[in-house]
mmCIF file of C-alpha atoms and ligand atoms in Angstrom:
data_model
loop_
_atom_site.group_PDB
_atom_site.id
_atom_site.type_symbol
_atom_site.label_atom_id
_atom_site.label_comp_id
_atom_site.label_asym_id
_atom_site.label_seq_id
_atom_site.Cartn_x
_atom_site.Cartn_y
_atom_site.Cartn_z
ATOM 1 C CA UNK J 1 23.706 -3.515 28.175
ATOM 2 C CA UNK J 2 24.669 -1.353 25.128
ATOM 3 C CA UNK J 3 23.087 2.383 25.005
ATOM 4 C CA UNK J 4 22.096 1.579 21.538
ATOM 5 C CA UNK J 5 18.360 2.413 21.386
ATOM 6 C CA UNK J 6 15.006 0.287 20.250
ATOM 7 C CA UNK J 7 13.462 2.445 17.920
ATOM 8 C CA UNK J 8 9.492 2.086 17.158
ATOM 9 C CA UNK J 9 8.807 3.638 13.479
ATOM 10 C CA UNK J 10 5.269 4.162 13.841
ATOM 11 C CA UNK J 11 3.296 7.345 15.563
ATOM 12 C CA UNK J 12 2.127 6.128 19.159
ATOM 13 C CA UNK J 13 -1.764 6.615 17.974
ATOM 14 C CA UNK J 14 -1.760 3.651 16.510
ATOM 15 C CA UNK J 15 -2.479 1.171 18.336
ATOM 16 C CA UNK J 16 0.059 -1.490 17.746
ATOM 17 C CA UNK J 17 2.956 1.224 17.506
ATOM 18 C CA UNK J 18 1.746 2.144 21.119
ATOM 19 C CA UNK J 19 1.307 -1.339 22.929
ATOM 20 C CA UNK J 20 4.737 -2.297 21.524
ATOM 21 C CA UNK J 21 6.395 1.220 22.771
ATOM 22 C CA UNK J 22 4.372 0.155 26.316
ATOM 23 C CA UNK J 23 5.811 -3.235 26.554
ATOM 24 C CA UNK J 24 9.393 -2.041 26.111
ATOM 25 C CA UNK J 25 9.384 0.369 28.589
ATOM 26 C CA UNK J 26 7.917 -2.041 30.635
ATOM 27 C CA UNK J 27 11.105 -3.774 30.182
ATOM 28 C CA UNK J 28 13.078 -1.461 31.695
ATOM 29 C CA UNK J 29 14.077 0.561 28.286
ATOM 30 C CA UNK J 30 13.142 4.202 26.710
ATOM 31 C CA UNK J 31 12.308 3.723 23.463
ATOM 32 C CA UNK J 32 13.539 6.362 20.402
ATOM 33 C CA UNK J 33 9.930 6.751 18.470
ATOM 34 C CA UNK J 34 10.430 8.059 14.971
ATOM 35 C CA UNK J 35 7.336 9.093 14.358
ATOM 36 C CA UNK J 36 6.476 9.226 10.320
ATOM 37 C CA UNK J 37 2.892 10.614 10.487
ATOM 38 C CA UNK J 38 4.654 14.202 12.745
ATOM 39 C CA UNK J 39 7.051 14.078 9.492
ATOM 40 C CA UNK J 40 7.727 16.815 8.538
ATOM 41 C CA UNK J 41 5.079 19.549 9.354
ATOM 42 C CA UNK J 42 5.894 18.902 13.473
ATOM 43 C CA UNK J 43 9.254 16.290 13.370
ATOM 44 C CA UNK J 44 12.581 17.666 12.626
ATOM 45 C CA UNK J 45 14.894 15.589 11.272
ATOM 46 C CA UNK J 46 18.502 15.661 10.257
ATOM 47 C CA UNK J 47 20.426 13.850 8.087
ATOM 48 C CA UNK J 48 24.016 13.711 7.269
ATOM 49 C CA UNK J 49 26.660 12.226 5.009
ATOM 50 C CA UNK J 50 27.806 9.229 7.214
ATOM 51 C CA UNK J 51 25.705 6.425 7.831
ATOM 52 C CA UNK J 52 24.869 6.962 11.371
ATOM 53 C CA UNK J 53 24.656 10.480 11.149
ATOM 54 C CA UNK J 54 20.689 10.509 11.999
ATOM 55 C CA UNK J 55 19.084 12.939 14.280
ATOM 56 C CA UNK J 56 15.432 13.131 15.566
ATOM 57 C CA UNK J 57 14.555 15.707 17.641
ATOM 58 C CA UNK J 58 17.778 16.927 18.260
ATOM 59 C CA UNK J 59 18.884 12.947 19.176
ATOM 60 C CA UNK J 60 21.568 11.689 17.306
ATOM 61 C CA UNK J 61 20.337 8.077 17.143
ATOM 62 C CA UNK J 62 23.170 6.015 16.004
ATOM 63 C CA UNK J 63 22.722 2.765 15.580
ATOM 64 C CA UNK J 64 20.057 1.254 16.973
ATOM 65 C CA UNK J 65 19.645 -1.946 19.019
ATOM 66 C CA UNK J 66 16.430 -3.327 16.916
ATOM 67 C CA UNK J 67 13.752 -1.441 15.273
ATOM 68 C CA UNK J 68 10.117 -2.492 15.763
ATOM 69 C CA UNK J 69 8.418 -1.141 12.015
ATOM 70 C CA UNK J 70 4.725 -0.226 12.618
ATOM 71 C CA UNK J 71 4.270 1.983 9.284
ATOM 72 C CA UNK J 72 6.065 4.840 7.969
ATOM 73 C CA UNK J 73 2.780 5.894 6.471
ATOM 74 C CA UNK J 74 4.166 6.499 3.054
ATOM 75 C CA UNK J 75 1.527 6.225 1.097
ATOM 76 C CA UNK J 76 -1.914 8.756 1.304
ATOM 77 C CA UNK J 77 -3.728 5.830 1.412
ATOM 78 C CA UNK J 78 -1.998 4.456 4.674
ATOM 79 C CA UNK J 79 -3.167 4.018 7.826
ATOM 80 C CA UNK J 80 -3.969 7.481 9.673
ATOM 81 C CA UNK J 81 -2.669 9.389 6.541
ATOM 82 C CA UNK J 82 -5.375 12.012 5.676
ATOM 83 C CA UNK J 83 -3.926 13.322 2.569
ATOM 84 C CA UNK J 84 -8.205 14.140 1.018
ATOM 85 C CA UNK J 85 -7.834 17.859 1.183
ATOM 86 C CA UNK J 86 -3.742 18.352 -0.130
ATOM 87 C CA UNK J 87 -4.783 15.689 -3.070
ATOM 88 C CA UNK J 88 -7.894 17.464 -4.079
ATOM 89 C CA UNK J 89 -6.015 21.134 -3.992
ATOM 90 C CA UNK J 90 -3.254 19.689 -6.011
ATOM 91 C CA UNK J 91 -2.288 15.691 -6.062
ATOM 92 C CA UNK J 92 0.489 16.582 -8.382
ATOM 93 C CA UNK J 93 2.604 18.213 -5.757
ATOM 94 C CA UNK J 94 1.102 16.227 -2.733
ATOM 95 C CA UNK J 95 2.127 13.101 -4.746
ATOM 96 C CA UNK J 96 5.533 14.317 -4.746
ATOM 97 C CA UNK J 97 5.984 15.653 -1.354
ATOM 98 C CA UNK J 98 4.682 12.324 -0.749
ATOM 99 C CA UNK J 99 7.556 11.117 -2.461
ATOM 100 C CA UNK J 100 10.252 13.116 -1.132
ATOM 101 C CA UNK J 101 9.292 12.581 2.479
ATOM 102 C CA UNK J 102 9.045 8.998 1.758
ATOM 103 C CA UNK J 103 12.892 9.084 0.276
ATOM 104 C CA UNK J 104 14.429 10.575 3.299
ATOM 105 C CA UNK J 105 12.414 8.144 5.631
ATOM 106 C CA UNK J 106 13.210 4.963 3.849
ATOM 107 C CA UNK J 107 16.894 6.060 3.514
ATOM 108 C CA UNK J 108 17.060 6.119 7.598
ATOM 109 C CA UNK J 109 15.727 2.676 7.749
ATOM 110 C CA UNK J 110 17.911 1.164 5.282
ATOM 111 C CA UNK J 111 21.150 3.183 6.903
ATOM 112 C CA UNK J 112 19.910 1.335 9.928
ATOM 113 C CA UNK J 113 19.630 -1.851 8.437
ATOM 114 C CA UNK J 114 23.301 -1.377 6.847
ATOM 115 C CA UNK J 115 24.910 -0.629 10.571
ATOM 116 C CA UNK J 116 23.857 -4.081 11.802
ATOM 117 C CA UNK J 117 20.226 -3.189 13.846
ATOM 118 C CA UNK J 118 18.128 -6.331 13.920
ATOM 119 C CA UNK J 119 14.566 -4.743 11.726
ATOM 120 C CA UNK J 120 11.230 -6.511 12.972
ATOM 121 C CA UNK J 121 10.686 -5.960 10.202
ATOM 122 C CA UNK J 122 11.618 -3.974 7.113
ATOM 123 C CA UNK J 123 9.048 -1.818 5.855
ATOM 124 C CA UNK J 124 6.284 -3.016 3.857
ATOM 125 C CA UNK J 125 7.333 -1.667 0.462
ATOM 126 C CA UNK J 126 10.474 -4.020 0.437
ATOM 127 C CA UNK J 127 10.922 -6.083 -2.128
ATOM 128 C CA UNK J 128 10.555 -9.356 -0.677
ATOM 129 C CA UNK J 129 6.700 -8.395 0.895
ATOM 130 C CA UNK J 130 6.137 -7.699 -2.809
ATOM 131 C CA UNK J 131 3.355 -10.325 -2.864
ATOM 132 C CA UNK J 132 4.121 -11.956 -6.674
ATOM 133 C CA UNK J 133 7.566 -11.789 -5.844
ATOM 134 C CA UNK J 134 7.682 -13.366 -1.943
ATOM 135 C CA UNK J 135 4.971 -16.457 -3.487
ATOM 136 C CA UNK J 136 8.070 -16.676 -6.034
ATOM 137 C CA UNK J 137 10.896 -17.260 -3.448
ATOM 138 C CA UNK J 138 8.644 -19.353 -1.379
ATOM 139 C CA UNK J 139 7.912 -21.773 -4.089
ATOM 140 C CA UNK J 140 11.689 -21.768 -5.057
ATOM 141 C CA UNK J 141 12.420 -22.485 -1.812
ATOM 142 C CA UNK J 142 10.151 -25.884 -2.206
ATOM 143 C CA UNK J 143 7.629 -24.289 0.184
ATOM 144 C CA UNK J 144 3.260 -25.259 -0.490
ATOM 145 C CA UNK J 145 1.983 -22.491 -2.135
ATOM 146 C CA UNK J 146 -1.098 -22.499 -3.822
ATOM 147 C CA UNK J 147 -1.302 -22.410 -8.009
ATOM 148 C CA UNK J 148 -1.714 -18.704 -8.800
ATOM 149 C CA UNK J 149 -1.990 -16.605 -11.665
ATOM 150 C CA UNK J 150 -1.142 -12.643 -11.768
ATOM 151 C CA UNK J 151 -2.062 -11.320 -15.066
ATOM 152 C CA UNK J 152 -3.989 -8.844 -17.027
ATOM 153 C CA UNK J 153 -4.312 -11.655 -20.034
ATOM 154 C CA UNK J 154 -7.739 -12.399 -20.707
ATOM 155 C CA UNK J 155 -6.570 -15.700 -22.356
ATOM 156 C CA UNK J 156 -4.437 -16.898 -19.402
ATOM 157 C CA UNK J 157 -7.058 -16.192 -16.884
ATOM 158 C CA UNK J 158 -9.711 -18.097 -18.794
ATOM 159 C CA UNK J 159 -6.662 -20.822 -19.240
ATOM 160 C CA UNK J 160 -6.045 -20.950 -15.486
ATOM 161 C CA UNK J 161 -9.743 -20.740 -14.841
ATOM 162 C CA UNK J 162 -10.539 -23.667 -16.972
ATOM 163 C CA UNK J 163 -7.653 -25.821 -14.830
ATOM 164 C CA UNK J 164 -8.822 -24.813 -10.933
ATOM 165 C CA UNK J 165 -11.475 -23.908 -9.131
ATOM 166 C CA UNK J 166 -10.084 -20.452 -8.367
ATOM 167 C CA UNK J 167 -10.894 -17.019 -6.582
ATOM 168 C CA UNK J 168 -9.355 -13.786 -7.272
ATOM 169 C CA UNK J 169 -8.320 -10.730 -4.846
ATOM 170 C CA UNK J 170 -6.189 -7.980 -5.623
ATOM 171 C CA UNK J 171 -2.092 -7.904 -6.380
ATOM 172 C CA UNK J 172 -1.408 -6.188 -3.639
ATOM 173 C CA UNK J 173 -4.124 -5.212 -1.458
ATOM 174 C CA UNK J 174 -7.773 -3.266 -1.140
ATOM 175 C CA UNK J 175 -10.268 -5.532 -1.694
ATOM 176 C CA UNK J 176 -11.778 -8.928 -0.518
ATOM 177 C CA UNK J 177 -11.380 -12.482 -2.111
ATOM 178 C CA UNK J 178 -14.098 -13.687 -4.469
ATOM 179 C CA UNK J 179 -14.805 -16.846 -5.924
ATOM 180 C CA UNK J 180 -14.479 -16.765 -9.348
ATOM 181 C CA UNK J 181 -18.095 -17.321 -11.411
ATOM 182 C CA UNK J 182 -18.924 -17.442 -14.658
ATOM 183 C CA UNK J 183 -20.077 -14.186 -15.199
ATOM 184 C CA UNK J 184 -16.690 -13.293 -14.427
ATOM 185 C CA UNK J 185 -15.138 -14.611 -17.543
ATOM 186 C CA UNK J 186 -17.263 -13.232 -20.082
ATOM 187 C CA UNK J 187 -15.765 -10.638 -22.283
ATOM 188 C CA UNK J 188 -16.847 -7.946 -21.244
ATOM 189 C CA UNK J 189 -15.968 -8.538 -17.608
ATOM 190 C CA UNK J 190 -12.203 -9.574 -18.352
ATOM 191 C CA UNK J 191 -12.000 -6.145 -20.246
ATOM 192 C CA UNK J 192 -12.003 -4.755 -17.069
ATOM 193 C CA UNK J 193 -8.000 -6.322 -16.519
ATOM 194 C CA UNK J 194 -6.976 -3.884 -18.534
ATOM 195 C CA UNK J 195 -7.191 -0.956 -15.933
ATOM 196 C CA UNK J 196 -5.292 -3.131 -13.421
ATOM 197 C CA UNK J 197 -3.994 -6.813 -13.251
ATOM 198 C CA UNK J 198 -5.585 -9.174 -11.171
ATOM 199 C CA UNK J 199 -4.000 -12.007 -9.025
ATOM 200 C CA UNK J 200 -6.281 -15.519 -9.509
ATOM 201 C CA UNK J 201 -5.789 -18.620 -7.227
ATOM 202 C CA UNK J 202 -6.715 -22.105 -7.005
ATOM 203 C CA UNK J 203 -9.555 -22.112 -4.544
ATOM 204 C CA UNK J 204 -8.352 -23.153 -0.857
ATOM 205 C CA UNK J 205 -11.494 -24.253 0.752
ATOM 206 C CA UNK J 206 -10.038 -25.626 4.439
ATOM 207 C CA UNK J 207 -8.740 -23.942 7.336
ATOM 208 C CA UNK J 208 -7.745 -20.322 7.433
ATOM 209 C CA UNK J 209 -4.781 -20.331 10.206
ATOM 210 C CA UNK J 210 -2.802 -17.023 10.706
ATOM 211 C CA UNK J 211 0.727 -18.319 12.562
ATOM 212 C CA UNK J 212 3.277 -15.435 14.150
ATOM 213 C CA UNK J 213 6.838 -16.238 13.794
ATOM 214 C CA UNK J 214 8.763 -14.554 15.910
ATOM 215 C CA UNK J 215 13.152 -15.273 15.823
ATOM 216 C CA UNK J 216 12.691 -18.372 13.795
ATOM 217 C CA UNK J 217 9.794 -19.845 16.833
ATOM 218 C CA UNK J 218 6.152 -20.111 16.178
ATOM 219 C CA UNK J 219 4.767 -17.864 18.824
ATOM 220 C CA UNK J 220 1.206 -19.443 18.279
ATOM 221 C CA UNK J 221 -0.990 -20.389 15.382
ATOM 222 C CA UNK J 222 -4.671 -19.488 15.085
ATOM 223 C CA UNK J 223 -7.642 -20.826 13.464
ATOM 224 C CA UNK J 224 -9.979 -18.653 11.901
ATOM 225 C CA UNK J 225 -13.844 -20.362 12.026
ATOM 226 C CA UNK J 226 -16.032 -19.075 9.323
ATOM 227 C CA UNK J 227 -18.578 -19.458 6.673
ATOM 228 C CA UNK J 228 -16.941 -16.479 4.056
ATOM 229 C CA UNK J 229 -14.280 -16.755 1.642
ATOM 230 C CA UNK J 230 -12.263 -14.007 3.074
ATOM 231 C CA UNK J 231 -12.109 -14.333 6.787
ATOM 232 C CA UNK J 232 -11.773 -10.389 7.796
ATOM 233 C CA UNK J 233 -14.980 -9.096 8.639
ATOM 234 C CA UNK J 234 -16.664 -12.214 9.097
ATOM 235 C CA UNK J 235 -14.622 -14.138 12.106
ATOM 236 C CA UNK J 236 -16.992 -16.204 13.948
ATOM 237 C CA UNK J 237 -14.283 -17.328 15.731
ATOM 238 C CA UNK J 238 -10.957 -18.017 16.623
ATOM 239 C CA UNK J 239 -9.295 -20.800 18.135
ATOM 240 C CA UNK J 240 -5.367 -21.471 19.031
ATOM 241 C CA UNK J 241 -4.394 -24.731 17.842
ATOM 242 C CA UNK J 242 -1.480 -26.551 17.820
ATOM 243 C CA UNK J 243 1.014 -26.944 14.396
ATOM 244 C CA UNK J 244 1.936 -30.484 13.249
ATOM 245 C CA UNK J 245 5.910 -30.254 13.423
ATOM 246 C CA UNK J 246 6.151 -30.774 10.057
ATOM 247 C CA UNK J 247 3.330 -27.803 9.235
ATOM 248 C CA UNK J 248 5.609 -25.418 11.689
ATOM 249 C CA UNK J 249 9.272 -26.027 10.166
ATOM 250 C CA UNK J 250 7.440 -24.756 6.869
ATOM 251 C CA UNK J 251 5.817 -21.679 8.541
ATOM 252 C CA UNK J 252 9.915 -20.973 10.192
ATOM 253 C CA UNK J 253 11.233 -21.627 7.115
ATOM 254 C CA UNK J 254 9.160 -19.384 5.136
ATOM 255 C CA UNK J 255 9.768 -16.682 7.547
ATOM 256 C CA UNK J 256 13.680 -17.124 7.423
ATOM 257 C CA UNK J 257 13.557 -16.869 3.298
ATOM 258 C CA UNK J 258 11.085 -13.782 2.935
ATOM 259 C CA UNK J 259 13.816 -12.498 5.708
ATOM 260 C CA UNK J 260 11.068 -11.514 8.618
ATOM 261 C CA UNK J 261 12.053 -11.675 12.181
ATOM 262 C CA UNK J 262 8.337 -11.292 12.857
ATOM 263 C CA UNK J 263 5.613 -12.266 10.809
ATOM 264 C CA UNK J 264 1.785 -12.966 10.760
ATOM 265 C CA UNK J 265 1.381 -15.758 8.146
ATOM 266 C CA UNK J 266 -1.593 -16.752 6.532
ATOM 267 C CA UNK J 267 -2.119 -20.594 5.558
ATOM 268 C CA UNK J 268 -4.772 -21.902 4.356
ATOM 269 C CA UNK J 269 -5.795 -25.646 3.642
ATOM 270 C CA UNK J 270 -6.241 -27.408 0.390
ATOM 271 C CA UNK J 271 -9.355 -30.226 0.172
ATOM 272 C CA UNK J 272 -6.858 -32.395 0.999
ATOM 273 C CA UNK J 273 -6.536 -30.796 4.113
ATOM 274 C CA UNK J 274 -2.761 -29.475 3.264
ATOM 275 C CA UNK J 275 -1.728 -26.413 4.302
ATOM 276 C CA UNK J 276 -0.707 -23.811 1.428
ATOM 277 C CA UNK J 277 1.175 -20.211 2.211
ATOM 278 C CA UNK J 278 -1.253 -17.536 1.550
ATOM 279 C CA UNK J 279 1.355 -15.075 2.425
ATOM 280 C CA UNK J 280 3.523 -13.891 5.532
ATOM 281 C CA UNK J 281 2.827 -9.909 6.252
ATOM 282 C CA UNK J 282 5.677 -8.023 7.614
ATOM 283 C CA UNK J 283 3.860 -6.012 10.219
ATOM 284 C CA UNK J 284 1.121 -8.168 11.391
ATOM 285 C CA UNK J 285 -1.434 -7.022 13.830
ATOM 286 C CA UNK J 286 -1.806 -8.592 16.916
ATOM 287 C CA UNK J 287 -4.097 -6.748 18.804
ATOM 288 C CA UNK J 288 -7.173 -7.658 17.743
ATOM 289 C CA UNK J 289 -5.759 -11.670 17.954
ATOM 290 C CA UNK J 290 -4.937 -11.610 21.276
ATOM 291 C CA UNK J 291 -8.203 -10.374 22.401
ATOM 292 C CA UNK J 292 -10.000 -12.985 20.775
ATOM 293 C CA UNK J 293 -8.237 -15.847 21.572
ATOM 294 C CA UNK J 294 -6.248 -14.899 24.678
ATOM 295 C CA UNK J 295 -3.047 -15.004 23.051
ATOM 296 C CA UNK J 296 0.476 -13.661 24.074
ATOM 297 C CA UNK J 297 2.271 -12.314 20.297
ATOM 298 C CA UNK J 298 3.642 -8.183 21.893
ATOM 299 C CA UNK J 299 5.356 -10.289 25.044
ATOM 300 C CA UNK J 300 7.529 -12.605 23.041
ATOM 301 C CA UNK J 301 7.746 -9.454 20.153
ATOM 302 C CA UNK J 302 9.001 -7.025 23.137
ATOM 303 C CA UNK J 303 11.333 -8.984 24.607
ATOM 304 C CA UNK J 304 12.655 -10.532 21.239
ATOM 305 C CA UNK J 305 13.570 -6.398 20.612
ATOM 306 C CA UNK J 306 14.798 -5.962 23.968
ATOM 307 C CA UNK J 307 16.969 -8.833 23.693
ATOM 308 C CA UNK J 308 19.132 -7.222 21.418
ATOM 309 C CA UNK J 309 20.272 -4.552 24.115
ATOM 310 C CA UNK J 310 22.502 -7.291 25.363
ATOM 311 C CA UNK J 311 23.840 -7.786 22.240
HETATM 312 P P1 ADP F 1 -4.451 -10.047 2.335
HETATM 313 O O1 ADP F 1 -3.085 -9.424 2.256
HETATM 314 O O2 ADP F 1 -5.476 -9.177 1.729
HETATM 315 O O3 ADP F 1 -4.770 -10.522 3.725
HETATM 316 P P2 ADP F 1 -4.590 -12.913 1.620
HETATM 317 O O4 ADP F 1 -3.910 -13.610 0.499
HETATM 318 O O5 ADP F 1 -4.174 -13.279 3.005
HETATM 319 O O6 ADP F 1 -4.392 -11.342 1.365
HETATM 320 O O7 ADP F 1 -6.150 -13.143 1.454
HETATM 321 C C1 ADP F 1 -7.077 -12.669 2.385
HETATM 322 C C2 ADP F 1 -8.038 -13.787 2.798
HETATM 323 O O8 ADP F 1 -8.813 -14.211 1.673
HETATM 324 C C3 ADP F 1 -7.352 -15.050 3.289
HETATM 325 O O9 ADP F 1 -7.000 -14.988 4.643
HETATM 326 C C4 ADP F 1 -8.418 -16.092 3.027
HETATM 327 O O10 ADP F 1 -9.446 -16.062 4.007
HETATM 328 C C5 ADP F 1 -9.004 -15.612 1.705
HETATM 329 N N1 ADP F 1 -8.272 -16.227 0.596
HETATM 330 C C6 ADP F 1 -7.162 -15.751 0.000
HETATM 331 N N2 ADP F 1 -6.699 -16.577 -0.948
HETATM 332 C C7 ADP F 1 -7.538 -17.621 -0.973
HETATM 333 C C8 ADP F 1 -7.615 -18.838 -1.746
HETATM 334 N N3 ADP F 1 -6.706 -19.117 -2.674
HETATM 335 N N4 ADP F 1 -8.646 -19.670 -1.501
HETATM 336 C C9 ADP F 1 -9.573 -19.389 -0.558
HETATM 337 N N5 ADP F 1 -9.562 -18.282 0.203
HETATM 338 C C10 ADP F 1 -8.561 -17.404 0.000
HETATM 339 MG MG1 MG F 2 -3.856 -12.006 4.722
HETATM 340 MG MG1 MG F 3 -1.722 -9.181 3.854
#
């Protein structure tokens, strides 16, 4: 076995950082944990000129074995980041402390990345998790994604509109799916694109599946039963199933062009009852999947990490 570490980015309060730290010492390995939420008021960190030159705590780190990314809490709207108090004294300067910490931090990752450590996964913010962009390679790559519109164009949504039965939901995250009415192609209404652009999509109205990935194997694939549009909030319940071959190539394949060694993927199923990509997230939960539906995902995602210690 190497001495090269498995470093968790992520602090050990959340939950998934934690349970993933947990089942790699239970493998017999100390993890490094760089935690981004201590950083910097309580975490000090060194960096130097050469690549590896990365110290936490007073450990020079190296080059890591594998890196497990929870968050590195970059943004004040992240997870566990309670930036109300700093943004309402001044959100000029908070934006750009924000901005400086988030610099250094990425910078480590990416050295990491550069030395050879196998990165489950990169951080959220890279390019190819750029929603727009990933449905983009996916559909190059001859995958099913759904027809889908990102604009701020009152004309092309009304187009698009007029051509599916669609829903909308937001570029990159915040809010829930709606189905798109009527009322929400008046005027008036579509105005409203001009403070932000808004991603519309034909309407998938069959199965909501979420699939993990994990080293180019689907670890399991889970069925989502409920009445809503968007399924968060309003599971009823959730049910393993089993992939048609043909349905699991596509999910491995997607995974190996977005570049994710792990991935949650949403899939959803057309009223012809085909599965369409809804989009693969880098740093799926798991947690809350397992419970429900008795699932292994942080077994096969520990030892995947570990596995690279022999490397
Ligand atoms: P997020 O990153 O917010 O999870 P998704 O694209 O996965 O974004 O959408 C969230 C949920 O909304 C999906 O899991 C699904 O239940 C519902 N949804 C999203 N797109 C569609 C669609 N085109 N048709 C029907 N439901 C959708
Ligand atoms: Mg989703
Ligand atoms: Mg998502």
């Amino acid at each position: 076995m190497s001495d090269s570490p498995i470093v968790i980015v992520g602090s050990l309060a959340d939950p998934h950082a934690a349970a993933i730290f947990d089942g790699v010492r239970a493998r017999g390995c100390e993890p490094v944990v760089l935690d981004a939420q201590r950083f910097p008021e309580d975490l000090p960190i060194a960096l130097g000129e050469a690549p590896d030159a990365v110290v936490i705590e007073g450990r020079r780190v190296g080059r890591p074995a594998a890196v497990y990314v929870r968050s590195l809490y970059q943004s004040p709207a992240a997870y566990g980041v309670d930036a109300d108090e700093a943004m309402k004294e001044d959100w000029r300067r908070t934006t750009l402390a924000f901005r400086e910490r988030s610099t250094l931090l990425s910078a480590i990752l990416l050295r990491w990345e550069a030395l050879g450590a196998a990165f489950y996964n990169p951080s959220a913010n890279s390019h190819n998790i750029t929603k727009p962009y990933q449905l983009a390679l996916l559909q190059a790559a001859g995958l099913p994604v759904p027809a889908t519109l990102w604009s701020n164009d009152p004309a092309a949504v009304r187009r698009f509109c007029g051509e599916h039965e669609a829903v909308y939901k937001p570029v990159a995250g915040g809010a829930a799916t709606r189905k798109v009415e009527a009322r929400d192609l008046t005027d008036e209404r579509l105005e409203k694109l001009q403070a932000a652009p808004v991603c519309f999509q034909e309407l998938l109205p069959g199965d909501d599946v979420r699939v993990y990935v994990i080293d180019g194997r689907v670890v399991c694939a889970l069925r989502i039963v409920t009445d809503a549009i968007d399924f968060r909030q309003h599971e009823q319940r959730i049910d393993r199933i089993e992939l048609d071959d043909a349905v699991a190539r596509e999910c491995v394949r997607a995974a190996e062009v977005i570049g994710l060694r792990y991935t949650g993927m949403d899939i959803k199923a057309d009223r012809h009852g085909r599965y369409k990509i809804l989009e693969l997230n880098p740093s799926a939960m798991f947690l809350g999947f397992e419970a429900r539906a008795g699932v292994d995902i942080r077994g096969p995602l520990c030892d995947a990490l570990v596995a690279h210690r022999g490397a």
